[in-house]
Short mmCIF file of C-alpha atoms in Angstrom, two decimals:
data_model
loop_
_atom_site.label_atom_id
_atom_site.label_comp_id
_atom_site.label_asym_id
_atom_site.label_seq_id
_atom_site.Cartn_x
_atom_site.Cartn_y
_atom_site.Cartn_z
CA SER M 287 0.00 0.07 0.13
CA GLY M 288 1.16 3.51 -0.27
CA THR M 289 1.21 6.68 -2.24
CA LYS M 290 1.21 7.64 -5.52
CA LYS M 291 1.08 10.56 -8.24
CA ILE M 292 -0.99 10.13 -11.22
CA ASP M 293 0.44 9.44 -14.44
CA THR M 294 2.74 7.61 -12.28
CA PRO M 295 4.06 4.18 -13.84
CA THR M 296 3.78 1.74 -10.64
CA THR M 297 4.98 -2.03 -9.82
CA VAL M 298 3.59 -4.07 -7.34
CA THR M 299 5.23 -7.49 -6.79
CA ALA M 300 3.05 -10.82 -4.49
CA THR M 301 5.98 -13.12 -2.35
CA PRO M 302 3.93 -16.28 -1.47
CA ASN M 303 5.05 -17.84 1.91
CA SER M 304 6.64 -21.15 2.45
CA TYR M 305 4.44 -24.05 0.84
CA TYR M 306 2.77 -21.32 -0.99
CA ASN M 307 1.52 -20.56 -4.30
CA PHE M 308 1.14 -16.69 -6.13
CA VAL M 309 -2.49 -17.28 -7.81
CA ASN M 310 -3.48 -13.79 -9.15
CA TRP M 311 -3.99 -9.78 -8.12
CA THR M 312 -7.63 -8.63 -8.34
CA GLU M 313 -9.55 -5.45 -7.21
CA ASN M 314 -13.03 -6.28 -6.35
CA ASP M 315 -12.94 -9.83 -7.35
CA ILE M 316 -11.70 -9.06 -10.34
CA VAL M 317 -8.72 -10.64 -12.42
CA VAL M 318 -6.36 -8.12 -12.94
CA SER M 319 -2.99 -10.10 -13.37
CA THR M 320 -1.69 -13.25 -13.26
CA GLU M 321 1.85 -12.46 -12.73
CA ARG M 322 3.22 -12.06 -9.74
CA ASP M 323 5.03 -8.48 -10.67
CA TYR M 324 1.92 -6.49 -11.86
CA THR M 325 2.93 -2.86 -13.54
CA PHE M 326 0.09 -0.55 -14.40
CA THR M 327 0.15 3.67 -14.30
CA VAL M 328 -1.92 5.32 -11.45
CA ILE M 329 -4.67 7.78 -12.90
CA LYS M 330 -6.95 6.80 -9.64
CA ALA M 331 -6.91 4.81 -6.36
CA ARG M 332 -7.11 1.49 -6.26
CA GLN M 333 -7.55 -1.50 -3.88
CA LEU M 334 -5.09 -4.13 -5.22
CA VAL M 335 -5.63 -7.93 -3.55
CA ALA M 336 -2.72 -10.42 -4.39
CA ASN M 337 -4.07 -13.91 -3.77
CA PHE M 338 -2.84 -17.13 -2.78
CA THR M 339 -2.99 -21.04 -1.88
CA PRO M 340 -1.26 -22.75 -0.22
CA TYR M 341 1.16 -26.41 -1.62
CA THR M 342 -1.62 -28.99 -2.25
CA TYR M 343 -0.04 -32.89 -2.58
CA PRO M 344 -1.99 -36.30 -3.35
CA VAL M 345 -2.74 -38.46 -1.12
CA THR M 346 -3.23 -42.33 -2.22
CA PHE M 347 -3.70 -45.62 -0.15
CA LYS M 348 -5.66 -48.59 -0.87
CA GLN M 349 -7.73 -51.32 1.42
CA PRO M 350 -5.64 -53.69 2.99
CA ASP M 351 -6.06 -57.47 3.00
CA ASN M 352 -8.40 -58.63 6.12
CA GLY M 353 -10.21 -55.20 7.26
CA SER M 354 -9.98 -51.51 5.95
CA ILE M 355 -8.44 -48.19 6.27
CA LYS M 356 -10.44 -44.75 6.48
CA LEU M 357 -8.76 -41.00 5.86
CA LEU M 358 -10.42 -38.29 7.74
CA LYS M 359 -9.78 -34.84 7.36
CA ASN M 360 -11.93 -32.81 9.84
CA SER M 361 -14.14 -36.13 10.38
CA VAL M 362 -14.84 -35.50 6.70
CA GLU M 363 -13.59 -38.88 4.75
CA VAL M 364 -10.78 -38.63 2.58
CA LYS M 365 -10.39 -40.60 -1.00
CA SER M 366 -7.59 -41.83 -2.44
CA GLY M 367 -5.93 -39.23 -4.52
CA ASN M 368 -7.49 -36.52 -3.41
CA LEU M 369 -5.45 -33.26 -3.04
CA ILE M 370 -4.25 -32.75 0.61
CA GLU M 371 -3.13 -28.88 1.68
CA HIS M 372 -0.17 -28.56 2.88
CA GLY M 373 0.02 -29.05 6.52
CA THR M 374 -3.13 -30.87 7.37
CA VAL M 375 -3.65 -33.44 9.80
CA LEU M 376 -4.90 -36.21 8.55
CA GLN M 377 -6.71 -38.68 10.81
CA ILE M 378 -6.50 -42.45 10.05
CA SER M 379 -8.45 -45.37 11.17
CA VAL M 380 -7.59 -48.86 10.79
CA THR M 381 -10.25 -51.24 11.04
CA PRO M 382 -9.25 -55.01 11.42
CA ASN M 383 -11.10 -58.30 10.60
CA THR M 384 -12.53 -60.69 13.17
CA GLY M 385 -8.82 -62.01 14.96
CA TYR M 386 -6.47 -59.81 12.91
CA GLN M 387 -4.71 -56.73 14.02
CA LEU M 388 -3.13 -53.59 12.79
CA SER M 389 0.69 -54.73 11.87
CA TYR M 390 2.38 -51.47 11.01
CA LEU M 391 1.08 -48.61 8.85
CA LYS M 392 3.64 -46.65 6.45
CA SER M 393 3.66 -43.58 4.82
CA ASN M 394 6.28 -43.32 1.34
CA GLY M 395 7.26 -46.70 2.79
CA VAL M 396 8.64 -45.53 6.01
CA GLN M 397 6.85 -47.10 8.93
CA PHE M 398 5.32 -44.66 11.35
CA SER M 399 3.13 -44.97 14.72
CA GLY M 400 -0.15 -43.32 16.05
CA ASN M 401 -3.48 -42.73 14.16
CA SER M 402 -2.46 -39.48 12.44
CA ILE M 403 -0.03 -37.50 9.87
CA THR M 404 0.75 -34.66 8.84
CA ILE M 405 0.69 -33.97 4.97
CA ASN M 406 3.65 -31.94 3.67
CA ASP M 407 4.71 -34.21 0.67
CA THR M 408 3.21 -36.26 -2.43
CA THR M 409 1.62 -39.36 0.38
CA SER M 410 1.19 -42.98 -0.50
CA ILE M 411 -0.13 -44.59 2.59
CA GLU M 412 -0.21 -48.74 2.94
CA ALA M 413 -1.96 -50.58 5.93
CA LEU M 414 -0.80 -54.26 7.24
CA LEU M 415 -2.97 -56.12 8.89
CA GLU M 416 -1.89 -60.10 10.64
CA LEU M 417 -3.90 -62.28 12.36
CA LYS M 418 -3.81 -62.36 16.30
CA SER M 419 -1.95 -65.28 17.80
CA TYR M 420 -2.86 -66.37 21.39
CA PRO M 421 -1.45 -68.03 24.52
CA ILE M 422 -3.07 -71.29 24.96
CA SER M 423 -3.08 -72.47 28.99
CA PHE M 424 -3.39 -76.22 30.55
CA GLN M 425 -2.58 -78.22 33.13
CA GLN M 426 -2.93 -81.84 33.80
CA PRO M 427 -5.99 -83.24 35.55
CA THR M 428 -6.29 -84.91 38.72
CA ASN M 429 -7.03 -88.82 38.11
CA GLY M 430 -6.38 -88.73 33.79
CA SER M 431 -4.45 -87.14 31.81
CA MET M 432 -4.65 -84.31 28.91
CA LYS M 433 -3.13 -83.97 25.08
CA VAL M 434 -3.96 -80.59 23.16
CA PHE M 435 -2.46 -80.96 19.88
CA ASN M 436 -2.56 -78.27 16.46
CA GLY M 437 -2.72 -81.07 13.74
CA THR M 438 -0.96 -83.60 14.28
CA ALA M 439 1.89 -81.46 16.75
CA GLN M 440 1.15 -81.73 20.47
CA LEU M 441 0.99 -78.63 21.77
CA LYS M 442 2.83 -77.07 24.99
CA ASN M 443 1.42 -75.19 27.81
CA GLY M 444 1.60 -71.37 26.82
CA GLU M 445 2.22 -72.24 23.25
CA ASN M 446 0.79 -69.48 20.81
CA VAL M 447 -1.91 -70.54 18.21
CA LEU M 448 -3.28 -68.25 15.38
CA HIS M 449 -6.31 -67.05 15.42
CA GLY M 450 -9.18 -69.61 13.64
CA THR M 451 -7.06 -72.26 14.57
CA THR M 452 -8.95 -75.62 15.20
CA LEU M 453 -7.46 -77.73 17.86
CA THR M 454 -8.13 -81.29 18.67
CA ILE M 455 -8.15 -82.24 22.73
CA GLU M 456 -7.51 -86.01 24.02
CA VAL M 457 -8.48 -86.36 27.48
CA THR M 458 -8.41 -89.93 29.22
CA PRO M 459 -9.10 -90.80 32.57
CA ASN M 460 -7.82 -93.30 34.95
CA GLU M 461 -9.55 -96.56 35.69
CA GLY M 462 -13.20 -95.90 37.40
CA PHE M 463 -13.19 -92.40 36.26
CA GLU M 464 -14.86 -90.60 33.48
CA ILE M 465 -14.85 -87.23 32.37
CA ASN M 466 -16.53 -84.75 34.20
CA GLN M 467 -15.85 -81.50 32.72
CA LEU M 468 -14.26 -80.34 29.46
CA THR M 469 -13.96 -76.78 28.99
CA ALA M 470 -12.27 -73.73 27.48
CA ASN M 471 -12.69 -69.96 28.98
CA GLY M 472 -15.24 -71.93 30.86
CA ILE M 473 -17.31 -72.98 28.22
CA ASN M 474 -17.97 -76.44 27.13
CA ILE M 475 -16.02 -78.34 24.71
CA GLU M 476 -18.07 -80.11 21.99
CA ASN M 477 -16.99 -82.92 20.11
CA ASN M 478 -13.40 -82.31 21.64
CA SER M 479 -11.83 -79.32 19.86
CA ILE M 480 -12.10 -75.59 19.74
CA THR M 481 -11.15 -72.89 17.02
CA VAL M 482 -9.69 -70.07 18.86
CA SER M 483 -10.29 -66.84 18.85
CA ASP M 484 -8.62 -65.25 22.04
CA ASN M 485 -6.71 -66.48 25.08
CA THR M 486 -7.10 -69.71 25.51
CA THR M 487 -7.59 -71.88 28.85
CA ILE M 488 -8.89 -75.40 27.74
CA ASN M 489 -9.78 -77.16 31.73
CA ALA M 490 -10.71 -80.91 32.59
CA SER M 491 -11.68 -82.69 35.60
CA PHE M 492 -12.59 -86.18 35.79
CA LYS M 493 -15.29 -87.89 38.50
CA ALA M 494 -16.04 -91.62 40.00
CA LYS M 495 -18.75 -93.10 37.42
CA THR M 496 -22.51 -91.92 37.64
CA PHE M 497 -25.77 -92.46 36.18
CA LEU M 498 -28.02 -89.69 34.81
CA ILE M 499 -30.96 -88.44 36.88
CA THR M 500 -33.65 -87.53 34.78
CA PHE M 501 -36.92 -86.04 35.59
CA SER M 502 -39.59 -82.77 34.42
CA LYS M 503 -41.92 -80.68 36.47
CA PRO M 504 -45.04 -82.44 35.93
CA GLU M 505 -48.50 -81.24 35.21
CA ASN M 506 -50.55 -79.31 37.96
CA GLY M 507 -46.97 -79.55 40.67
CA SER M 508 -43.89 -80.08 40.86
CA ILE M 509 -41.10 -82.35 42.25
CA THR M 510 -38.06 -81.75 43.91
CA VAL M 511 -35.27 -84.54 44.21
CA MET M 512 -32.90 -84.16 47.20
CA LYS M 513 -30.04 -86.06 47.20
CA SER M 514 -28.13 -87.22 50.95
CA SER M 515 -26.34 -84.07 51.23
CA ASN M 516 -29.07 -82.60 51.66
CA SER M 517 -28.83 -81.22 48.44
CA GLN M 518 -31.16 -80.55 45.37
CA ALA M 519 -30.08 -82.82 42.22
CA SER M 520 -31.24 -80.75 39.17
CA ASN M 521 -32.48 -82.68 36.09
CA GLY M 522 -29.57 -84.17 33.81
CA GLU M 523 -27.39 -84.34 36.79
CA LEU M 524 -25.12 -87.36 37.24
CA ILE M 525 -25.64 -89.05 40.23
CA PRO M 526 -22.73 -91.74 41.94
CA PHE M 527 -24.05 -95.37 42.29
CA GLY M 528 -26.22 -95.79 45.55
CA THR M 529 -26.75 -92.90 46.34
CA ILE M 530 -30.15 -92.37 48.34
CA LEU M 531 -32.60 -89.80 46.74
CA THR M 532 -35.75 -88.43 48.21
CA VAL M 533 -38.51 -87.10 46.14
CA ASN M 534 -40.63 -84.80 47.36
CA SER M 535 -43.93 -83.72 45.26
CA THR M 536 -45.83 -80.40 45.47
CA PRO M 537 -49.69 -80.60 44.14
CA ASN M 538 -50.79 -77.21 42.62
CA THR M 539 -53.74 -75.60 44.59
CA ASN M 540 -56.16 -78.23 44.04
CA TYR M 541 -54.95 -80.96 43.19
CA LYS M 542 -52.97 -84.23 44.91
CA LEU M 543 -50.44 -86.70 44.07
CA ASP M 544 -51.87 -89.79 41.45
CA LYS M 545 -48.79 -91.30 40.80
CA LEU M 546 -44.60 -91.39 41.60
CA LYS M 547 -42.44 -93.23 40.00
CA ALA M 548 -38.79 -94.40 39.06
CA ASN M 549 -38.13 -95.83 35.86
CA ASP M 550 -41.75 -97.09 35.94
CA ILE M 551 -41.85 -98.88 39.31
CA ASP M 552 -43.92 -97.06 42.20
CA VAL M 553 -41.83 -95.20 44.72
CA ILE M 554 -42.06 -96.21 48.20
CA ASN M 555 -42.06 -93.88 51.29
CA ASN M 556 -40.29 -91.16 48.52
CA VAL M 557 -37.16 -92.72 48.25
CA VAL M 558 -34.81 -93.79 45.34
CA GLN M 559 -31.83 -95.58 45.96
CA MET M 560 -29.99 -94.75 42.29
CA SER M 561 -28.53 -98.15 40.78
CA GLY M 562 -27.98 -96.59 36.98
CA PRO M 563 -29.85 -94.36 34.76
CA THR M 564 -32.95 -93.66 36.08
CA THR M 565 -35.63 -91.46 35.56
CA ILE M 566 -38.51 -90.06 37.84
CA THR M 567 -41.84 -89.07 36.57
CA ALA M 568 -44.80 -87.26 39.03
CA SER M 569 -48.54 -87.10 38.18
CA PHE M 570 -51.06 -85.57 39.98
CA VAL M 571 -54.91 -84.70 39.76
CA LYS M 572 -57.85 -82.88 40.99
CA ASN M 573 -59.04 -83.01 44.40
CA ASN M 574 -62.13 -84.52 44.54
CA TYR M 575 -64.72 -83.35 46.95
CA SER M 576 -68.25 -85.15 48.73
CA ILE M 577 -71.71 -83.67 47.27
CA THR M 578 -74.54 -83.37 49.47
CA PHE M 579 -77.65 -82.92 49.74
CA ALA M 580 -81.35 -84.26 51.25
CA GLN M 581 -85.15 -84.39 49.05
CA PRO M 582 -86.69 -81.77 50.09
CA ASP M 583 -90.49 -81.86 51.74
CA ASN M 584 -93.10 -80.70 48.80
CA GLY M 585 -90.64 -81.27 45.91
CA SER M 586 -87.31 -83.08 44.96
CA LEU M 587 -83.39 -82.51 43.70
CA LYS M 588 -81.39 -83.25 41.33
CA VAL M 589 -77.89 -82.38 40.81
CA MET M 590 -75.98 -83.26 36.88
CA ASN M 591 -73.22 -83.94 36.06
CA GLY M 592 -73.44 -82.92 32.77
CA ALA M 593 -75.82 -85.77 31.40
CA ILE M 594 -74.79 -87.94 34.97
CA GLN M 595 -77.21 -87.57 37.63
CA ILE M 596 -74.66 -87.77 40.85
CA LYS M 597 -76.20 -89.13 44.06
CA SER M 598 -75.29 -87.26 47.37
CA GLY M 599 -72.18 -88.65 49.17
CA ASP M 600 -70.27 -88.79 45.00
CA LEU M 601 -66.81 -87.46 45.25
CA ILE M 602 -66.19 -84.60 42.05
CA PRO M 603 -62.88 -83.46 41.09
CA HIS M 604 -62.39 -79.57 41.62
CA GLY M 605 -63.78 -77.12 39.06
CA THR M 606 -66.63 -79.10 37.82
CA LEU M 607 -69.74 -77.18 36.59
CA LEU M 608 -72.48 -79.28 38.15
CA THR M 609 -76.73 -77.89 37.14
CA VAL M 610 -79.02 -78.27 39.72
CA GLU M 611 -82.29 -78.80 39.10
CA ALA M 612 -85.55 -78.43 41.57
CA ILE M 613 -88.47 -79.77 41.15
CA PRO M 614 -91.23 -78.14 43.26
CA ASN M 615 -94.47 -80.37 43.96
CA ALA M 616 -97.91 -79.15 42.73
CA GLY M 617 -99.17 -76.26 44.52
CA PHE M 618 -95.84 -75.53 45.34
CA GLU M 619 -92.59 -72.81 44.31
CA ILE M 620 -89.03 -72.97 45.04
CA ASN M 621 -88.44 -71.01 48.58
CA ASN M 622 -84.36 -71.46 48.55
CA LEU M 623 -82.43 -72.63 45.99
CA ALA M 624 -78.21 -72.89 48.03
CA THR M 625 -74.40 -73.94 48.22
CA ASN M 626 -72.95 -73.96 51.74
CA GLY M 627 -75.51 -71.66 52.80
CA GLN M 628 -75.12 -69.35 49.43
CA ASN M 629 -77.95 -68.69 47.14
CA ILE M 630 -77.27 -70.23 43.59
CA THR M 631 -76.95 -68.72 40.50
CA ASN M 632 -78.63 -70.13 37.22
CA ASN M 633 -78.83 -73.20 38.87
CA ILE M 634 -75.30 -73.73 37.96
CA ILE M 635 -72.28 -74.11 40.96
CA THR M 636 -68.71 -74.86 40.86
CA VAL M 637 -67.16 -77.63 43.13
CA ASN M 638 -64.10 -75.96 44.64
CA GLY M 639 -64.70 -77.45 47.59
CA VAL M 640 -67.19 -79.88 50.61
CA THR M 641 -70.39 -78.80 48.93
CA THR M 642 -73.76 -79.21 50.62
CA ILE M 643 -76.46 -77.97 48.59
CA PHE M 644 -79.53 -77.33 50.44
CA ALA M 645 -83.57 -76.84 48.97
CA SER M 646 -86.69 -75.64 50.33
CA PHE M 647 -90.47 -75.51 48.78
CA LYS M 648 -93.08 -73.57 49.97
CA SER M 649 -96.58 -73.47 48.56
CA ILE M 650 -97.77 -70.60 46.33
CA SER M 651 -100.25 -68.33 47.44
CA TYR M 652 -102.62 -66.20 46.73
CA SER M 653 -104.07 -62.59 47.36
CA LEU M 654 -107.92 -62.55 48.93
CA SER M 655 -110.70 -60.24 48.15
CA ILE M 656 -113.33 -60.01 49.73
CA ALA M 657 -116.31 -57.84 48.31
CA LYS M 658 -118.77 -55.69 50.98
CA PRO M 659 -122.13 -56.88 49.58
CA ASP M 660 -125.27 -55.11 49.45
CA ASN M 661 -127.84 -55.31 52.84
CA GLY M 662 -125.37 -57.49 54.41
CA ALA M 663 -121.32 -58.33 54.82
CA ILE M 664 -119.71 -61.65 54.66
CA GLN M 665 -116.48 -63.05 56.82
CA VAL M 666 -114.31 -65.75 55.57
CA PHE M 667 -112.27 -68.77 57.63
CA ASP M 668 -109.68 -70.82 57.59
CA GLN M 669 -109.46 -74.74 58.48
CA ASN M 670 -108.39 -72.95 62.02
CA ASN M 671 -111.60 -71.25 61.61
CA ARG M 672 -109.09 -67.67 61.87
CA GLU M 673 -111.35 -64.93 60.10
CA LEU M 674 -109.25 -63.57 57.27
CA LEU M 675 -108.22 -59.96 56.06
CA ASN M 676 -109.09 -58.78 52.47
CA GLY M 677 -105.87 -58.44 50.87
CA GLU M 678 -104.31 -61.63 53.25
CA ASN M 679 -102.13 -63.97 50.59
CA ILE M 680 -103.31 -67.77 51.23
CA ASN M 681 -101.78 -70.65 50.54
CA GLN M 682 -103.07 -72.44 47.48
CA GLY M 683 -105.03 -75.65 48.71
CA THR M 684 -106.67 -73.71 51.62
CA ASN M 685 -110.15 -75.12 52.72
CA LEU M 686 -112.15 -71.27 53.33
CA LYS M 687 -115.61 -71.06 54.75
CA ILE M 688 -117.82 -68.16 54.12
CA LYS M 689 -120.28 -66.85 55.96
CA THR M 690 -122.74 -64.26 54.98
CA ILE M 691 -125.20 -61.76 57.05
CA PRO M 692 -127.92 -60.28 56.12
CA MET M 693 -128.84 -57.30 57.19
CA ASN M 694 -132.07 -57.07 59.61
CA GLY M 695 -135.29 -56.87 57.10
#
């Protein structure tokens, strides 16, 4: 900037900083020269702007085998071949496939550490991923032996193997023992082989020969099987020969035990002694309750279980719906129909305990109307010579006596 006289030739020079390129001179956003040295004659006041851009470099990379790589500039992903300004810090994100790990990162063939790089030249980035390796740990178990093989090669305790390696485990119990458990990192090993995907500890244990105890939760109740140590046995557990088991059965509400068997033989006094593989079964049936009733006076009472008429004292299963039919004799009607002191609704009861059904009948009654005649009176008496009143209710079948009283004359 400065002051020049009118018609004076003037030259302005643009000098870029390190790692910058001169682009052009502009005035009011209009390009007036692309030369660093711009010469012009002053004819008026001018505002010139020198424009510069930083150096840019191509950054290239390719996706590695067994994983992926991303380059980020301020959280924006950079594509391979993009031009990146000098001094830009790029973040590097490497994602190995399962079982792989980053071996190294290289920039232009030179290894570097960390997850970022500053661009100051044309840059080629390379990532190498390699299989992880894990130590295999195991100890010789009591009452037997264990061998671990990688193919045909027997491993030593603590030896490393690559991710994905399939190992074969050979366990040999001593005489009189059998395999109790074979695990890798606490998980049961199936078919004596494992595929390594982490640091691995293999454990084997042996136990005296045992027999399988099986049982399942029966309908309408439950059973528990207790070992002689007063600990509860589990379905599918292996129980040593000779162990005395106690089988406790608990029916659901309104049920009772019907049968308790071990290998289809009745269990006596709830005790089972293990002498081989044993299956325990239990079945429960509904409680039966007695239904009592007496035939009422002046009618009859029938109690039906579906289409079957039951007798007083019959035992009926819990939850059964019974239909109660109270049939009055001629001239009578139902006075009360109840079960265990509660009125019966819609002639239906549900059996949920010992049940007493009661019915009573009463005579049908009619209203008595006595009209006063002209020139006299009438009186009405029942069989007990009690005078009846106009509007009084009289039972059907009552014998009435009528007395007429004429007026004098």
